[in-house]
Amino acid sequence: MLFAALLPDEIVIGGGNMTHLKTMPEHCRAGNNANAFEGGFRIWQPEWAAAVPVHDEGRSR
């Protein structure tokens, strides 16, 4: 459902509960939790602003 709602290129799954998955879901890959923090900070940096699509009444960046 997450993939269908957001249409990302891929979904990165991390954390302790990842070990409970027998197989990785389609469009997903395993990731390190440290990458989530880095990506969270990076998204607020001005040079990354163009990488984030804006969906507001048909406008896009």
PDB file of N, CA and C in Angstrom:
ATOM      1  N   MET A   1       0.810  -1.196   0.000  1.00  0.00           N
ATOM      2  CA  MET A   1       0.000   0.000   0.000  1.00  0.00           C
ATOM      3  C   MET A   1       0.849   1.255   0.000  1.00  0.00           C
ATOM      4  N   LEU A   2       1.964   1.242   0.720  1.00  0.00           N
ATOM      5  CA  LEU A   2       2.830   2.420   0.767  1.00  0.00           C
ATOM      6  C   LEU A   2       3.348   2.765  -0.623  1.00  0.00           C
ATOM      7  N   PHE A   3       3.758   1.753  -1.363  1.00  0.00           N
ATOM      8  CA  PHE A   3       4.257   1.986  -2.710  1.00  0.00           C
ATOM      9  C   PHE A   3       3.177   2.602  -3.595  1.00  0.00           C
ATOM     10  N   ALA A   4       1.982   2.062  -3.549  1.00  0.00           N
ATOM     11  CA  ALA A   4       0.886   2.560  -4.387  1.00  0.00           C
ATOM     12  C   ALA A   4       0.497   3.987  -4.025  1.00  0.00           C
ATOM     13  N   ALA A   5       0.614   4.328  -2.750  1.00  0.00           N
ATOM     14  CA  ALA A   5       0.220   5.668  -2.312  1.00  0.00           C
ATOM     15  C   ALA A   5       1.248   6.725  -2.683  1.00  0.00           C
ATOM     16  N   LEU A   6       2.530   6.380  -2.601  1.00  0.00           N
ATOM     17  CA  LEU A   6       3.580   7.383  -2.791  1.00  0.00           C
ATOM     18  C   LEU A   6       4.329   7.272  -4.115  1.00  0.00           C
ATOM     19  N   LEU A   7       4.271   6.109  -4.758  1.00  0.00           N
ATOM     20  CA  LEU A   7       4.970   5.837  -6.013  1.00  0.00           C
ATOM     21  C   LEU A   7       6.466   6.165  -5.956  1.00  0.00           C
ATOM     22  N   PRO A   8       7.169   5.680  -4.938  1.00  0.00           N
ATOM     23  CA  PRO A   8       8.609   5.943  -4.855  1.00  0.00           C
ATOM     24  C   PRO A   8       9.381   5.016  -5.801  1.00  0.00           C
ATOM     25  N   ASP A   9      10.650   5.353  -6.047  1.00  0.00           N
ATOM     26  CA  ASP A   9      11.517   4.464  -6.827  1.00  0.00           C
ATOM     27  C   ASP A   9      11.767   3.179  -6.060  1.00  0.00           C
ATOM     28  N   GLU A  10      11.953   3.305  -4.755  1.00  0.00           N
ATOM     29  CA  GLU A  10      12.154   2.148  -3.891  1.00  0.00           C
ATOM     30  C   GLU A  10      11.814   2.532  -2.458  1.00  0.00           C
ATOM     31  N   ILE A  11      11.586   1.542  -1.628  1.00  0.00           N
ATOM     32  CA  ILE A  11      11.325   1.742  -0.209  1.00  0.00           C
ATOM     33  C   ILE A  11      12.447   1.056   0.551  1.00  0.00           C
ATOM     34  N   VAL A  12      13.094   1.788   1.438  1.00  0.00           N
ATOM     35  CA  VAL A  12      14.188   1.235   2.223  1.00  0.00           C
ATOM     36  C   VAL A  12      13.637   0.849   3.588  1.00  0.00           C
ATOM     37  N   ILE A  13      13.817  -0.406   3.947  1.00  0.00           N
ATOM     38  CA  ILE A  13      13.316  -0.930   5.213  1.00  0.00           C
ATOM     39  C   ILE A  13      14.505  -1.166   6.136  1.00  0.00           C
ATOM     40  N   GLY A  14      14.409  -0.673   7.349  1.00  0.00           N
ATOM     41  CA  GLY A  14      15.486  -0.866   8.316  1.00  0.00           C
ATOM     42  C   GLY A  14      14.915  -1.103   9.700  1.00  0.00           C
ATOM     43  N   GLY A  15      15.796  -1.243  10.647  1.00  0.00           N
ATOM     44  CA  GLY A  15      15.361  -1.435  12.025  1.00  0.00           C
ATOM     45  C   GLY A  15      15.282  -2.896  12.410  1.00  0.00           C
ATOM     46  N   GLY A  16      15.039  -3.132  13.677  1.00  0.00           N
ATOM     47  CA  GLY A  16      15.030  -4.485  14.216  1.00  0.00           C
ATOM     48  C   GLY A  16      13.929  -5.365  13.673  1.00  0.00           C
ATOM     49  N   ASN A  17      12.798  -4.780  13.314  1.00  0.00           N
ATOM     50  CA  ASN A  17      11.689  -5.596  12.821  1.00  0.00           C
ATOM     51  C   ASN A  17      11.943  -6.138  11.417  1.00  0.00           C
ATOM     52  N   MET A  18      12.945  -5.596  10.724  1.00  0.00           N
ATOM     53  CA  MET A  18      13.271  -6.097   9.394  1.00  0.00           C
ATOM     54  C   MET A  18      13.673  -7.573   9.452  1.00  0.00           C
ATOM     55  N   THR A  19      14.244  -7.987  10.566  1.00  0.00           N
ATOM     56  CA  THR A  19      14.678  -9.380  10.694  1.00  0.00           C
ATOM     57  C   THR A  19      13.495 -10.345  10.710  1.00  0.00           C
ATOM     58  N   HIS A  20      12.297  -9.845  10.943  1.00  0.00           N
ATOM     59  CA  HIS A  20      11.106 -10.694  10.966  1.00  0.00           C
ATOM     60  C   HIS A  20      10.563 -10.985   9.558  1.00  0.00           C
ATOM     61  N   LEU A  21      11.074 -10.280   8.560  1.00  0.00           N
ATOM     62  CA  LEU A  21      10.618 -10.514   7.188  1.00  0.00           C
ATOM     63  C   LEU A  21      11.310 -11.741   6.619  1.00  0.00           C
ATOM     64  N   LYS A  22      10.543 -12.638   6.059  1.00  0.00           N
ATOM     65  CA  LYS A  22      11.121 -13.827   5.424  1.00  0.00           C
ATOM     66  C   LYS A  22      11.672 -13.480   4.053  1.00  0.00           C
ATOM     67  N   THR A  23      10.946 -12.636   3.325  1.00  0.00           N
ATOM     68  CA  THR A  23      11.404 -12.151   2.024  1.00  0.00           C
ATOM     69  C   THR A  23      11.162 -10.645   1.975  1.00  0.00           C
ATOM     70  N   MET A  24      11.985  -9.957   1.206  1.00  0.00           N
ATOM     71  CA  MET A  24      11.840  -8.511   1.069  1.00  0.00           C
ATOM     72  C   MET A  24      10.677  -8.234   0.118  1.00  0.00           C
ATOM     73  N   PRO A  25       9.756  -7.359   0.497  1.00  0.00           N
ATOM     74  CA  PRO A  25       8.635  -7.035  -0.391  1.00  0.00           C
ATOM     75  C   PRO A  25       9.123  -6.417  -1.704  1.00  0.00           C
ATOM     76  N   GLU A  26       8.302  -6.496  -2.713  1.00  0.00           N
ATOM     77  CA  GLU A  26       8.619  -5.910  -4.010  1.00  0.00           C
ATOM     78  C   GLU A  26       8.874  -4.414  -3.860  1.00  0.00           C
ATOM     79  N   HIS A  27       9.809  -3.886  -4.596  1.00  0.00           N
ATOM     80  CA  HIS A  27      10.193  -2.468  -4.599  1.00  0.00           C
ATOM     81  C   HIS A  27      10.857  -2.029  -3.294  1.00  0.00           C
ATOM     82  N   CYS A  28      11.335  -2.978  -2.490  1.00  0.00           N
ATOM     83  CA  CYS A  28      11.959  -2.653  -1.211  1.00  0.00           C
ATOM     84  C   CYS A  28      13.385  -3.192  -1.164  1.00  0.00           C
ATOM     85  N   ARG A  29      14.190  -2.561  -0.326  1.00  0.00           N
ATOM     86  CA  ARG A  29      15.531  -3.074  -0.065  1.00  0.00           C
ATOM     87  C   ARG A  29      15.869  -2.802   1.389  1.00  0.00           C
ATOM     88  N   ALA A  30      16.816  -3.572   1.910  1.00  0.00           N
ATOM     89  CA  ALA A  30      17.248  -3.388   3.291  1.00  0.00           C
ATOM     90  C   ALA A  30      18.148  -2.165   3.371  1.00  0.00           C
ATOM     91  N   GLY A  31      18.029  -1.435   4.472  1.00  0.00           N
ATOM     92  CA  GLY A  31      18.854  -0.248   4.662  1.00  0.00           C
ATOM     93  C   GLY A  31      19.294  -0.103   6.097  1.00  0.00           C
ATOM     94  N   ASN A  32      20.204   0.796   6.314  1.00  0.00           N
ATOM     95  CA  ASN A  32      20.744   1.077   7.635  1.00  0.00           C
ATOM     96  C   ASN A  32      19.996   2.263   8.240  1.00  0.00           C
ATOM     97  N   ASN A  33      19.661   2.199   9.502  1.00  0.00           N
ATOM     98  CA  ASN A  33      18.932   3.291  10.151  1.00  0.00           C
ATOM     99  C   ASN A  33      19.693   4.608  10.107  1.00  0.00           C
ATOM    100  N   ALA A  34      21.027   4.554  10.104  1.00  0.00           N
ATOM    101  CA  ALA A  34      21.819   5.782  10.039  1.00  0.00           C
ATOM    102  C   ALA A  34      21.521   6.552   8.756  1.00  0.00           C
ATOM    103  N   ASN A  35      21.215   5.850   7.675  1.00  0.00           N
ATOM    104  CA  ASN A  35      20.894   6.515   6.412  1.00  0.00           C
ATOM    105  C   ASN A  35      19.605   7.319   6.508  1.00  0.00           C
ATOM    106  N   ALA A  36      18.678   6.880   7.324  1.00  0.00           N
ATOM    107  CA  ALA A  36      17.416   7.603   7.488  1.00  0.00           C
ATOM    108  C   ALA A  36      17.664   8.975   8.101  1.00  0.00           C
ATOM    109  N   PHE A  37      18.536   9.035   9.083  1.00  0.00           N
ATOM    110  CA  PHE A  37      18.849  10.328   9.698  1.00  0.00           C
ATOM    111  C   PHE A  37      19.547  11.243   8.700  1.00  0.00           C
ATOM    112  N   GLU A  38      20.506  10.692   7.976  1.00  0.00           N
ATOM    113  CA  GLU A  38      21.226  11.496   6.985  1.00  0.00           C
ATOM    114  C   GLU A  38      20.265  12.044   5.933  1.00  0.00           C
ATOM    115  N   GLY A  39      19.385  11.184   5.432  1.00  0.00           N
ATOM    116  CA  GLY A  39      18.409  11.622   4.437  1.00  0.00           C
ATOM    117  C   GLY A  39      17.435  12.644   4.992  1.00  0.00           C
ATOM    118  N   GLY A  40      17.036  12.473   6.246  1.00  0.00           N
ATOM    119  CA  GLY A  40      16.140  13.438   6.874  1.00  0.00           C
ATOM    120  C   GLY A  40      16.753  14.818   6.999  1.00  0.00           C
ATOM    121  N   PHE A  41      18.035  14.869   7.316  1.00  0.00           N
ATOM    122  CA  PHE A  41      18.719  16.164   7.395  1.00  0.00           C
ATOM    123  C   PHE A  41      18.976  16.725   6.001  1.00  0.00           C
ATOM    124  N   ARG A  42      19.341  15.857   5.076  1.00  0.00           N
ATOM    125  CA  ARG A  42      19.685  16.285   3.720  1.00  0.00           C
ATOM    126  C   ARG A  42      18.500  16.934   3.019  1.00  0.00           C
ATOM    127  N   ILE A  43      17.314  16.441   3.278  1.00  0.00           N
ATOM    128  CA  ILE A  43      16.141  16.958   2.562  1.00  0.00           C
ATOM    129  C   ILE A  43      15.867  18.433   2.882  1.00  0.00           C
ATOM    130  N   TRP A  44      16.396  18.912   4.002  1.00  0.00           N
ATOM    131  CA  TRP A  44      16.204  20.310   4.379  1.00  0.00           C
ATOM    132  C   TRP A  44      17.304  21.210   3.860  1.00  0.00           C
ATOM    133  N   GLN A  45      18.331  20.666   3.229  1.00  0.00           N
ATOM    134  CA  GLN A  45      19.406  21.478   2.676  1.00  0.00           C
ATOM    135  C   GLN A  45      18.961  22.065   1.341  1.00  0.00           C
ATOM    136  N   PRO A  46      19.246  23.342   1.096  1.00  0.00           N
ATOM    137  CA  PRO A  46      18.761  24.008  -0.126  1.00  0.00           C
ATOM    138  C   PRO A  46      19.159  23.298  -1.424  1.00  0.00           C
ATOM    139  N   GLU A  47      20.341  22.731  -1.485  1.00  0.00           N
ATOM    140  CA  GLU A  47      20.776  22.094  -2.733  1.00  0.00           C
ATOM    141  C   GLU A  47      19.986  20.827  -3.051  1.00  0.00           C
ATOM    142  N   TRP A  48      19.241  20.287  -2.093  1.00  0.00           N
ATOM    143  CA  TRP A  48      18.416  19.099  -2.327  1.00  0.00           C
ATOM    144  C   TRP A  48      16.944  19.445  -2.556  1.00  0.00           C
ATOM    145  N   ALA A  49      16.588  20.709  -2.438  1.00  0.00           N
ATOM    146  CA  ALA A  49      15.186  21.113  -2.544  1.00  0.00           C
ATOM    147  C   ALA A  49      14.568  20.724  -3.889  1.00  0.00           C
ATOM    148  N   ALA A  50      15.332  20.809  -4.960  1.00  0.00           N
ATOM    149  CA  ALA A  50      14.801  20.482  -6.290  1.00  0.00           C
ATOM    150  C   ALA A  50      14.523  18.989  -6.438  1.00  0.00           C
ATOM    151  N   ALA A  51      15.102  18.156  -5.588  1.00  0.00           N
ATOM    152  CA  ALA A  51      14.892  16.711  -5.676  1.00  0.00           C
ATOM    153  C   ALA A  51      13.568  16.281  -5.068  1.00  0.00           C
ATOM    154  N   VAL A  52      12.914  17.182  -4.354  1.00  0.00           N
ATOM    155  CA  VAL A  52      11.663  16.857  -3.677  1.00  0.00           C
ATOM    156  C   VAL A  52      10.505  17.444  -4.478  1.00  0.00           C
ATOM    157  N   PRO A  53       9.644  16.605  -5.025  1.00  0.00           N
ATOM    158  CA  PRO A  53       8.520  17.132  -5.807  1.00  0.00           C
ATOM    159  C   PRO A  53       7.508  17.849  -4.921  1.00  0.00           C
ATOM    160  N   VAL A  54       6.927  18.884  -5.467  1.00  0.00           N
ATOM    161  CA  VAL A  54       5.891  19.636  -4.763  1.00  0.00           C
ATOM    162  C   VAL A  54       4.584  19.414  -5.503  1.00  0.00           C
ATOM    163  N   HIS A  55       3.586  18.937  -4.807  1.00  0.00           N
ATOM    164  CA  HIS A  55       2.276  18.697  -5.418  1.00  0.00           C
ATOM    165  C   HIS A  55       1.265  19.611  -4.748  1.00  0.00           C
ATOM    166  N   ASP A  56       1.044  20.750  -5.372  1.00  0.00           N
ATOM    167  CA  ASP A  56       0.122  21.738  -4.812  1.00  0.00           C
ATOM    168  C   ASP A  56      -0.677  22.361  -5.938  1.00  0.00           C
ATOM    169  N   GLU A  57      -1.897  21.911  -6.128  1.00  0.00           N
ATOM    170  CA  GLU A  57      -2.785  22.458  -7.135  1.00  0.00           C
ATOM    171  C   GLU A  57      -2.137  22.490  -8.532  1.00  0.00           C
ATOM    172  N   GLY A  58      -1.463  21.397  -8.876  1.00  0.00           N
ATOM    173  CA  GLY A  58      -0.890  21.303 -10.200  1.00  0.00           C
ATOM    174  C   GLY A  58       0.481  21.942 -10.352  1.00  0.00           C
ATOM    175  N   ARG A  59       0.947  22.655  -9.341  1.00  0.00           N
ATOM    176  CA  ARG A  59       2.281  23.258  -9.424  1.00  0.00           C
ATOM    177  C   ARG A  59       3.327  22.203  -9.152  1.00  0.00           C
ATOM    178  N   SER A  60       4.465  22.355  -9.754  1.00  0.00           N
ATOM    179  CA  SER A  60       5.600  21.488  -9.417  1.00  0.00           C
ATOM    180  C   SER A  60       6.868  22.327  -9.473  1.00  0.00           C
ATOM    181  N   ARG A  61       7.860  21.867  -8.768  1.00  0.00           N
ATOM    182  CA  ARG A  61       9.117  22.587  -8.698  1.00  0.00           C
ATOM    183  C   ARG A  61       9.978  22.262  -9.873  1.00  0.00           C
TER     184      ARG A  61
END
